[in-house]
GROMACS .gro file of C-alpha atoms in nm:
model
  375
    1VAL     CA    1  -0.975   3.118   0.313
    2ASP     CA    2  -0.553   3.139   0.289
    3THR     CA    3  -0.376   2.974   0.048
    4GLY     CA    4  -0.001   3.206   0.093
    5GLU     CA    5   0.215   3.364  -0.055
    6ALA     CA    6   0.433   3.366  -0.334
    7GLY     CA    7   0.753   3.466  -0.139
    8ALA     CA    8   1.090   3.616  -0.223
    9ASN     CA    9   1.207   3.327  -0.393
   10GLY     CA   10   0.845   3.318  -0.628
   11GLN     CA   11   0.611   3.055  -0.673
   12GLY     CA   12   0.732   2.702  -0.593
   13LEU     CA   13   0.695   2.423  -0.369
   14GLU     CA   14   0.953   2.475  -0.039
   15GLY     CA   15   1.105   2.235   0.161
   16LEU     CA   16   1.393   2.089   0.276
   17VAL     CA   17   1.511   1.718   0.316
   18ARG     CA   18   1.815   1.579   0.602
   19ILE     CA   19   2.053   1.288   0.631
   20THR     CA   20   2.202   1.220   0.921
   21ASP     CA   21   2.460   0.978   0.779
   22THR     CA   22   2.592   0.807   1.016
   23ASP     CA   23   2.922   0.579   0.850
   24PRO     CA   24   3.237   0.660   0.984
   25LEU     CA   25   3.377   0.660   0.685
   26LYS     CA   26   3.158   0.986   0.633
   27ALA     CA   27   3.255   1.131   0.973
   28VAL     CA   28   3.346   1.469   0.993
   29GLY     CA   29   3.627   1.538   1.243
   30GLY     CA   30   3.470   1.232   1.460
   31LYS     CA   31   3.098   1.326   1.406
   32PRO     CA   32   2.833   1.238   1.125
   33LEU     CA   33   2.827   1.349   0.785
   34ILE     CA   34   2.512   1.632   0.805
   35THR     CA   35   2.368   1.705   0.428
   36GLU     CA   36   2.042   1.931   0.370
   37PHE     CA   37   1.817   1.954   0.078
   38ARG     CA   38   1.677   2.271   0.029
   39ARG     CA   39   1.419   2.389  -0.237
   40LEU     CA   40   1.370   2.727  -0.269
   41GLY     CA   41   1.192   2.861  -0.553
   42GLN     CA   42   1.230   2.644  -0.841
   43THR     CA   43   1.563   2.557  -0.673
   44LEU     CA   44   1.792   2.302  -0.487
   45GLN     CA   45   2.018   2.392  -0.307
   46VAL     CA   46   2.263   2.107  -0.083
   47TYR     CA   47   2.429   2.201   0.206
   48ASP     CA   48   2.667   2.029   0.447
   49ASN     CA   49   2.871   2.044   0.718
   50SER     CA   50   3.190   1.936   0.604
   51SER     CA   51   3.379   2.250   0.608
   52THR     CA   52   3.126   2.485   0.761
   53TYR     CA   53   2.850   2.418   0.949
   54ASP     CA   54   2.632   2.673   1.202
   55SER     CA   55   2.501   2.537   1.569
   56VAL     CA   56   2.147   2.643   1.699
   57THR     CA   57   2.048   2.553   2.037
   58LYS     CA   58   1.697   2.535   2.183
   59THR     CA   59   1.591   2.539   2.558
   60TYR     CA   60   1.226   2.389   2.581
   61GLY     CA   61   1.007   2.423   2.890
   62THR     CA   62   1.126   2.546   3.248
   63GLY     CA   63   1.285   2.518   3.554
   64ALA     CA   64   1.385   2.149   3.645
   65ASN     CA   65   1.212   2.078   3.327
   66ALA     CA   66   1.439   2.277   3.105
   67VAL     CA   67   1.570   2.052   2.828
   68SER     CA   68   1.846   2.210   2.585
   69VAL     CA   69   1.857   2.023   2.236
   70THR     CA   70   2.110   2.227   1.992
   71ARG     CA   71   2.086   2.105   1.619
   72ILE     CA   72   2.388   2.104   1.392
   73VAL     CA   73   2.283   2.361   1.030
   74PRO     CA   74   2.474   2.270   0.741
   75THR     CA   75   2.620   2.634   0.579
   76THR     CA   76   2.880   2.426   0.355
   77LEU     CA   77   2.695   2.488  -0.015
   78LYS     CA   78   2.793   2.213  -0.275
   79THR     CA   79   2.560   2.244  -0.530
   80SER     CA   80   2.296   2.433  -0.636
   81SER     CA   81   2.108   2.325  -0.956
   82THR     CA   82   1.745   2.456  -1.159
   83VAL     CA   83   1.774   2.120  -1.320
   84ASP     CA   84   1.422   1.949  -1.343
   85SER     CA   85   1.292   2.295  -1.154
   86GLY     CA   86   1.517   2.160  -0.871
   87ARG     CA   87   1.221   1.932  -0.790
   88SER     CA   88   1.542   1.600  -0.768
   89ALA     CA   89   1.871   1.489  -0.631
   90SER     CA   90   2.019   1.213  -0.486
   91TYR     CA   91   2.238   1.124  -0.202
   92GLN     CA   92   2.533   0.883  -0.214
   93PRO     CA   93   2.616   0.647   0.032
   94VAL     CA   94   2.953   0.489   0.105
   95LEU     CA   95   2.987   0.188  -0.171
   96ASN     CA   96   3.032  -0.168  -0.124
   97ARG     CA   97   2.904  -0.104   0.235
   98ASP     CA   98   2.639  -0.371   0.388
   99MET     CA   99   2.413  -0.266   0.696
  100VAL     CA  100   2.404  -0.612   0.945
  101LEU     CA  101   2.101  -0.661   1.111
  102LEU     CA  102   2.174  -0.929   1.422
  103GLN     CA  103   1.978  -1.170   1.618
  104SER     CA  104   2.008  -1.450   1.832
  105GLU     CA  105   1.816  -1.727   1.964
  106VAL     CA  106   1.914  -1.966   2.243
  107ILE     CA  107   1.650  -2.259   2.136
  108THR     CA  108   1.649  -2.551   2.399
  109LEU     CA  109   1.498  -2.934   2.301
  110VAL     CA  110   1.433  -3.130   2.602
  111THR     CA  111   1.436  -3.557   2.528
  112ASN     CA  112   1.240  -3.775   2.759
  113TYR     CA  113   1.331  -4.119   2.794
  114THR     CA  114   1.160  -4.496   2.907
  115GLN     CA  115   1.325  -4.782   2.902
  116LYS     CA  116   1.216  -5.147   3.008
  117THR     CA  117   1.404  -5.476   3.160
  118PHE     CA  118   1.255  -5.791   3.195
  119TYR     CA  119   1.381  -5.980   3.468
  120PHE     CA  120   1.361  -6.392   3.483
  121TRP     CA  121   1.453  -6.742   3.539
  122VAL     CA  122   1.610  -6.972   3.294
  123PRO     CA  123   1.603  -7.308   3.309
  124LEU     CA  124   1.847  -7.418   3.458
  125ALA     CA  125   2.060  -7.109   3.489
  126LYS     CA  126   2.185  -6.996   3.786
  127ASP     CA  127   2.172  -6.671   3.757
  128ILE     CA  128   1.858  -6.454   3.716
  129GLN     CA  129   1.835  -6.334   3.275
  130SER     CA  130   1.729  -6.003   3.244
  131LYS     CA  131   1.663  -5.822   2.852
  132SER     CA  132   1.618  -5.464   2.768
  133ASP     CA  133   1.361  -5.315   2.517
  134PRO     CA  134   1.496  -5.048   2.317
  135ALA     CA  135   1.397  -4.691   2.507
  136LYS     CA  136   1.099  -4.492   2.448
  137VAL     CA  137   1.228  -4.145   2.280
  138THR     CA  138   0.994  -3.867   2.341
  139ARG     CA  139   1.129  -3.523   2.201
  140LEU     CA  140   0.922  -3.222   2.343
  141ASP     CA  141   0.902  -2.916   2.082
  142PRO     CA  142   1.155  -2.644   2.142
  143THR     CA  143   1.158  -2.359   2.288
  144VAL     CA  144   1.327  -2.065   2.122
  145THR     CA  145   1.405  -1.724   2.361
  146PHE     CA  146   1.514  -1.418   2.193
  147GLY     CA  147   1.867  -1.270   2.312
  148ALA     CA  148   2.068  -1.008   2.224
  149SER     CA  149   2.027  -0.789   1.856
  150GLY     CA  150   2.180  -0.531   1.709
  151ALA     CA  151   2.286  -0.360   1.386
  152TYR     CA  152   2.582  -0.237   1.213
  153VAL     CA  153   2.740  -0.091   0.893
  154THR     CA  154   3.036  -0.277   0.773
  155SER     CA  155   3.212  -0.352   0.423
  156GLU     CA  156   3.046  -0.567   0.166
  157ASP     CA  157   3.111  -1.001   0.251
  158SER     CA  158   3.263  -1.076  -0.108
  159SER     CA  159   3.204  -1.425  -0.021
  160ILE     CA  160   2.879  -1.405  -0.082
  161ASN     CA  161   2.776  -1.400  -0.464
  162GLY     CA  162   3.105  -1.226  -0.528
  163GLY     CA  163   2.939  -0.946  -0.312
  164ASP     CA  164   2.652  -0.909  -0.587
  165TYR     CA  165   2.357  -0.954  -0.395
  166SER     CA  166   2.079  -0.755  -0.230
  167TYR     CA  167   2.039  -0.973   0.110
  168GLY     CA  168   2.243  -1.206   0.190
  169PHE     CA  169   2.184  -1.478   0.560
  170THR     CA  170   2.407  -1.651   0.737
  171GLY     CA  171   2.362  -1.889   1.018
  172ASP     CA  172   2.573  -1.974   1.292
  173ARG     CA  173   2.560  -2.241   1.608
  174THR     CA  174   2.767  -1.997   1.857
  175SER     CA  175   2.731  -2.330   2.154
  176TYR     CA  176   2.580  -2.652   2.212
  177SER     CA  177   2.557  -2.825   2.562
  178ASN     CA  178   2.345  -3.174   2.600
  179VAL     CA  179   2.313  -3.280   3.017
  180LYS     CA  180   2.109  -3.616   3.070
  181GLY     CA  181   1.956  -3.588   3.378
  182THR     CA  182   1.896  -3.782   3.692
  183VAL     CA  183   1.765  -4.154   3.607
  184THR     CA  184   1.481  -4.214   3.795
  185THR     CA  185   1.345  -4.652   3.828
  186ASP     CA  186   1.038  -4.785   3.889
  187ASP     CA  187   1.071  -5.098   4.056
  188LYS     CA  188   0.830  -5.381   3.973
  189ARG     CA  189   0.962  -5.692   4.062
  190PHE     CA  190   0.867  -6.018   4.259
  191LEU     CA  191   1.133  -6.258   4.383
  192GLY     CA  192   1.322  -6.116   4.155
  193ILE     CA  193   1.098  -6.212   3.827
  194GLY     CA  194   0.972  -5.867   3.659
  195ASP     CA  195   0.965  -5.507   3.483
  196VAL     CA  196   1.200  -5.266   3.592
  197TYR     CA  197   1.085  -4.834   3.445
  198LYS     CA  198   1.434  -4.638   3.395
  199SER     CA  199   1.332  -4.294   3.286
  200TRP     CA  200   1.533  -3.969   3.234
  201SER     CA  201   1.568  -3.683   2.994
  202THR     CA  202   1.796  -3.476   2.820
  203THR     CA  203   1.828  -3.157   2.798
  204SER     CA  204   1.991  -2.952   2.429
  205THR     CA  205   2.032  -2.615   2.459
  206ALA     CA  206   2.202  -2.439   2.112
  207ASN     CA  207   2.341  -2.034   2.088
  208VAL     CA  208   2.266  -1.908   1.734
  209LEU     CA  209   2.331  -1.601   1.611
  210TYR     CA  210   2.197  -1.507   1.262
  211LYS     CA  211   2.331  -1.223   0.989
  212HIS     CA  212   2.115  -1.069   0.780
  213ARG     CA  213   2.291  -0.880   0.531
  214LEU     CA  214   2.110  -0.588   0.312
  215ARG     CA  215   2.310  -0.352   0.070
  216ALA     CA  216   2.335  -0.006   0.215
  217ASP     CA  217   2.438   0.152  -0.050
  218TYR     CA  218   2.188   0.226  -0.275
  219PRO     CA  219   2.152   0.611  -0.392
  220ILE     CA  220   1.895   0.796  -0.178
  221ASP     CA  221   1.628   0.948  -0.435
  222ILE     CA  222   1.553   1.282  -0.320
  223ILE     CA  223   1.219   1.467  -0.484
  224PHE     CA  224   1.015   1.711  -0.416
  225SER     CA  225   0.653   1.638  -0.483
  226GLY     CA  226   0.293   1.866  -0.544
  227SER     CA  227   0.161   2.184  -0.711
  228ASP     CA  228   0.460   2.460  -0.766
  229THR     CA  229   0.145   2.706  -0.730
  230GLY     CA  230  -0.102   2.716  -0.448
  231ALA     CA  231  -0.539   2.615  -0.604
  232LEU     CA  232  -0.827   2.715  -0.526
  233ASN     CA  233  -1.138   2.550  -0.642
  234ILE     CA  234  -1.478   2.532  -0.543
  235THR     CA  235  -1.812   2.438  -0.691
  236SER     CA  236  -2.165   2.460  -0.518
  237GLY     CA  237  -2.498   2.319  -0.615
  238GLY     CA  238  -2.634   2.654  -0.445
  239ASP     CA  239  -2.528   2.941  -0.363
  240VAL     CA  240  -2.161   3.004  -0.254
  241ILE     CA  241  -2.146   3.327   0.037
  242PHE     CA  242  -1.811   3.451   0.136
  243LYS     CA  243  -1.850   3.570   0.439
  244LYS     CA  244  -1.479   3.618   0.524
  245THR     CA  245  -1.203   3.716   0.348
  246VAL     CA  246  -1.033   3.487   0.088
  247SER     CA  247  -0.644   3.580  -0.031
  248ASN     CA  248  -0.558   3.287  -0.301
  249LEU     CA  249  -0.246   3.502  -0.498
  250VAL     CA  250  -0.015   3.208  -0.624
  251GLY     CA  251  -0.298   3.008  -0.778
  252ASP     CA  252  -0.573   3.004  -0.995
  253THR     CA  253  -0.900   3.030  -0.834
  254ASN     CA  254  -1.205   2.906  -0.987
  255ILE     CA  255  -1.570   2.951  -0.844
  256THR     CA  256  -1.850   2.749  -0.941
  257SER     CA  257  -2.249   2.753  -0.831
  258ASN     CA  258  -2.478   2.516  -1.033
  259ASN     CA  259  -2.795   2.680  -0.923
  260GLY     CA  260  -2.740   2.995  -0.706
  261SER     CA  261  -2.528   3.285  -0.704
  262ILE     CA  262  -2.215   3.343  -0.607
  263VAL     CA  263  -2.194   3.648  -0.363
  264THR     CA  264  -1.989   3.838  -0.106
  265ALA     CA  265  -2.197   3.909   0.247
  266SER     CA  266  -2.086   4.254   0.287
  267PRO     CA  267  -1.863   4.554   0.192
  268GLN     CA  268  -1.542   4.501   0.399
  269ILE     CA  269  -1.471   4.172   0.235
  270THR     CA  270  -1.269   4.132  -0.044
  271ALA     CA  271  -1.082   3.876  -0.253
  272THR     CA  272  -0.742   3.884  -0.259
  273LEU     CA  273  -0.671   3.630  -0.580
  274GLY     CA  274  -0.422   3.543  -0.894
  275ASN     CA  275  -0.638   3.487  -1.211
  276LEU     CA  276  -1.045   3.446  -1.089
  277ASP     CA  277  -1.298   3.263  -1.333
  278ILE     CA  278  -1.579   3.263  -1.147
  279ASN     CA  279  -1.965   3.087  -1.291
  280ALA     CA  280  -2.305   3.130  -1.173
  281GLU     CA  281  -2.530   3.158  -1.495
  282ASN     CA  282  -2.828   3.079  -1.290
  283GLY     CA  283  -2.805   3.363  -1.037
  284ARG     CA  284  -2.598   3.642  -0.974
  285ILE     CA  285  -2.222   3.768  -0.912
  286GLY     CA  286  -2.166   4.017  -0.667
  287GLY     CA  287  -2.181   4.115  -0.360
  288VAL     CA  288  -2.513   4.062  -0.034
  289SER     CA  289  -2.559   4.503  -0.096
  290GLY     CA  290  -2.342   4.613  -0.399
  291ALA     CA  291  -2.010   4.479  -0.532
  292PHE     CA  292  -1.811   4.138  -0.496
  293ARG     CA  293  -1.506   4.272  -0.392
  294VAL     CA  294  -1.135   4.140  -0.519
  295ASP     CA  295  -0.780   4.286  -0.547
  296GLN     CA  296  -0.604   4.097  -0.805
  297SER     CA  297  -0.249   4.108  -0.843
  298GLU     CA  298  -0.135   4.298  -1.165
  299GLY     CA  299  -0.187   4.098  -1.501
  300SER     CA  300  -0.379   3.845  -1.381
  301ARG     CA  301  -0.722   3.755  -1.567
  302LEU     CA  302  -1.079   3.786  -1.528
  303THR     CA  303  -1.341   3.586  -1.634
  304ALA     CA  304  -1.675   3.563  -1.515
  305VAL     CA  305  -2.000   3.475  -1.635
  306GLY     CA  306  -2.358   3.503  -1.471
  307GLY     CA  307  -2.718   3.545  -1.506
  308SER     CA  308  -2.931   3.834  -1.404
  309ALA     CA  309  -2.625   3.986  -1.282
  310VAL     CA  310  -2.167   4.073  -1.264
  311ASN     CA  311  -2.089   4.346  -1.025
  312ILE     CA  312  -1.732   4.350  -0.974
  313ARG     CA  313  -1.486   4.598  -0.829
  314GLU     CA  314  -1.087   4.599  -0.840
  315MET     CA  315  -1.018   4.709  -0.517
  316SER     CA  316  -0.676   4.817  -0.596
  317GLY     CA  317  -0.497   4.873  -0.978
  318SER     CA  318  -0.624   4.768  -1.294
  319MET     CA  319  -0.910   4.514  -1.374
  320THR     CA  320  -0.736   4.284  -1.688
  321ILE     CA  321  -1.072   4.097  -1.834
  322ALA     CA  322  -1.073   3.740  -2.011
  323ASN     CA  323  -1.418   3.778  -2.049
  324ILE     CA  324  -1.703   3.886  -1.916
  325GLU     CA  325  -2.069   3.760  -1.922
  326ALA     CA  326  -2.449   3.823  -1.790
  327LYS     CA  327  -2.674   3.546  -2.032
  328ASP     CA  328  -3.041   3.672  -1.893
  329ARG     CA  329  -3.226   3.874  -2.145
  330PRO     CA  330  -3.552   4.074  -2.091
  331ALA     CA  331  -3.851   3.863  -2.215
  332THR     CA  332  -4.008   4.136  -2.369
  333THR     CA  333  -3.897   4.509  -2.438
  334ASP     CA  334  -4.107   4.593  -2.145
  335SER     CA  335  -3.997   4.400  -1.949
  336PRO     CA  336  -3.759   4.498  -1.609
  337ILE     CA  337  -3.358   4.465  -1.709
  338THR     CA  338  -3.189   4.162  -1.648
  339GLY     CA  339  -2.875   4.058  -1.790
  340THR     CA  340  -2.666   4.364  -1.675
  341VAL     CA  341  -2.271   4.369  -1.630
  342THR     CA  342  -2.090   4.645  -1.382
  343LEU     CA  343  -1.739   4.706  -1.353
  344PHE     CA  344  -1.581   4.958  -1.163
  345ALA     CA  345  -1.175   4.982  -1.149
  346ASP     CA  346  -0.889   5.151  -0.950
  347GLY     CA  347  -0.707   5.142  -1.225
  348ASP     CA  348  -0.709   5.055  -1.584
  349ILE     CA  349  -0.970   4.829  -1.711
  350LYS     CA  350  -0.794   4.683  -2.072
  351MET     CA  351  -0.876   4.336  -2.210
  352ALA     CA  352  -0.601   4.072  -2.201
  353ASP     CA  353  -0.648   3.998  -2.519
  354PRO     CA  354  -0.800   4.229  -2.787
  355ASN     CA  355  -0.837   3.941  -3.020
  356ALA     CA  356  -1.048   3.709  -2.789
  357GLY     CA  357  -1.362   3.723  -2.534
  358ALA     CA  358  -1.577   4.035  -2.429
  359VAL     CA  359  -1.784   4.179  -2.213
  360THR     CA  360  -2.162   4.095  -2.325
  361ALA     CA  361  -2.499   4.165  -2.186
  362THR     CA  362  -2.798   4.349  -2.169
  363SER     CA  363  -2.661   4.662  -2.019
  364ILE     CA  364  -2.311   4.709  -1.968
  365ASP     CA  365  -2.095   4.974  -1.701
  366LEU     CA  366  -1.736   5.039  -1.668
  367THR     CA  367  -1.556   5.246  -1.428
  368SER     CA  368  -1.229   5.328  -1.470
  369LEU     CA  369  -1.160   5.560  -1.140
  370ASN     CA  370  -0.773   5.641  -1.196
  371GLY     CA  371  -0.721   5.459  -1.551
  372SER     CA  372  -0.898   5.410  -1.877
  373ILE     CA  373  -1.080   5.196  -2.027
  374GLY     CA  374  -1.033   4.973  -2.344
  375SER     CA  375  -0.757   4.784  -2.472
   0.00000   0.00000   0.00000
């Protein structure tokens, strides 16, 4: 387990947010304005390419498949701030601007017509008479075909609510045609008497352009969220056995075994930590053979609660104790000793607070190889 190192800038959530503004009104020498928000430690620095920048080219692949990509890295420092621990900032696009989304449609409507004309003789009339019924109209479902689409940024439309809107919509018919098809005739007359049916269709075609206007000048909030320190928390119902190195220098480490022991699997394993709170009150804390080896950063506190034994060795530097306790006690004066604390440090062994905490056990063995013991 490794949560990383604090780094040259100290602890802190670090990262970069890059905004490429393609609005021509913010262009720099005909190229888009690039702004980077960089959080380093507790400081937020804002750079852009308004004055200076670097060009970094990388090539991916080899031979005929090689592709070179050039990235602009802004180097003009605009602001540097520790306000809100460097966690938040804002980017302001050009004011009073809209993003316009265009979508065109071709709407086609076919209408079928059928008309009946009845031809008949009228007594004493010289010619055959006729009577036509109103045409029967059948409109088919219209068909819609999507045409060209696109997007662009432009000034707001002051004709829409005086320019005060979040969303605006307009639709315009850009062209229209209505074409009548060929007329077909079904003549059912006999000797000039009877019905004649005529059928035809019309096709109406309209081209429509829709404009969706979205306000595009809202400030863009930049927020670096998350913990400024790493954390290692382990809780187990049974034994916790570390078979490889554990490193957490950038935050607190809490290890708990509810019904077992916490041990390292071999003398070669060292836990490199900051503050450590380790609890195995129903088992022991140590190594499979020997001590539980730690290398805590200077000034980090050690809290350990075990049952039968607590055996911890600080491999370099001092051991700063918040509280150490081995809870078990011998059943009688003749019983084997249990509830032992064994602490070994290369440097001092001292209490973090002389007025709080203690080392509590049936048997206590403290060894400082190159330092002193006490608060």
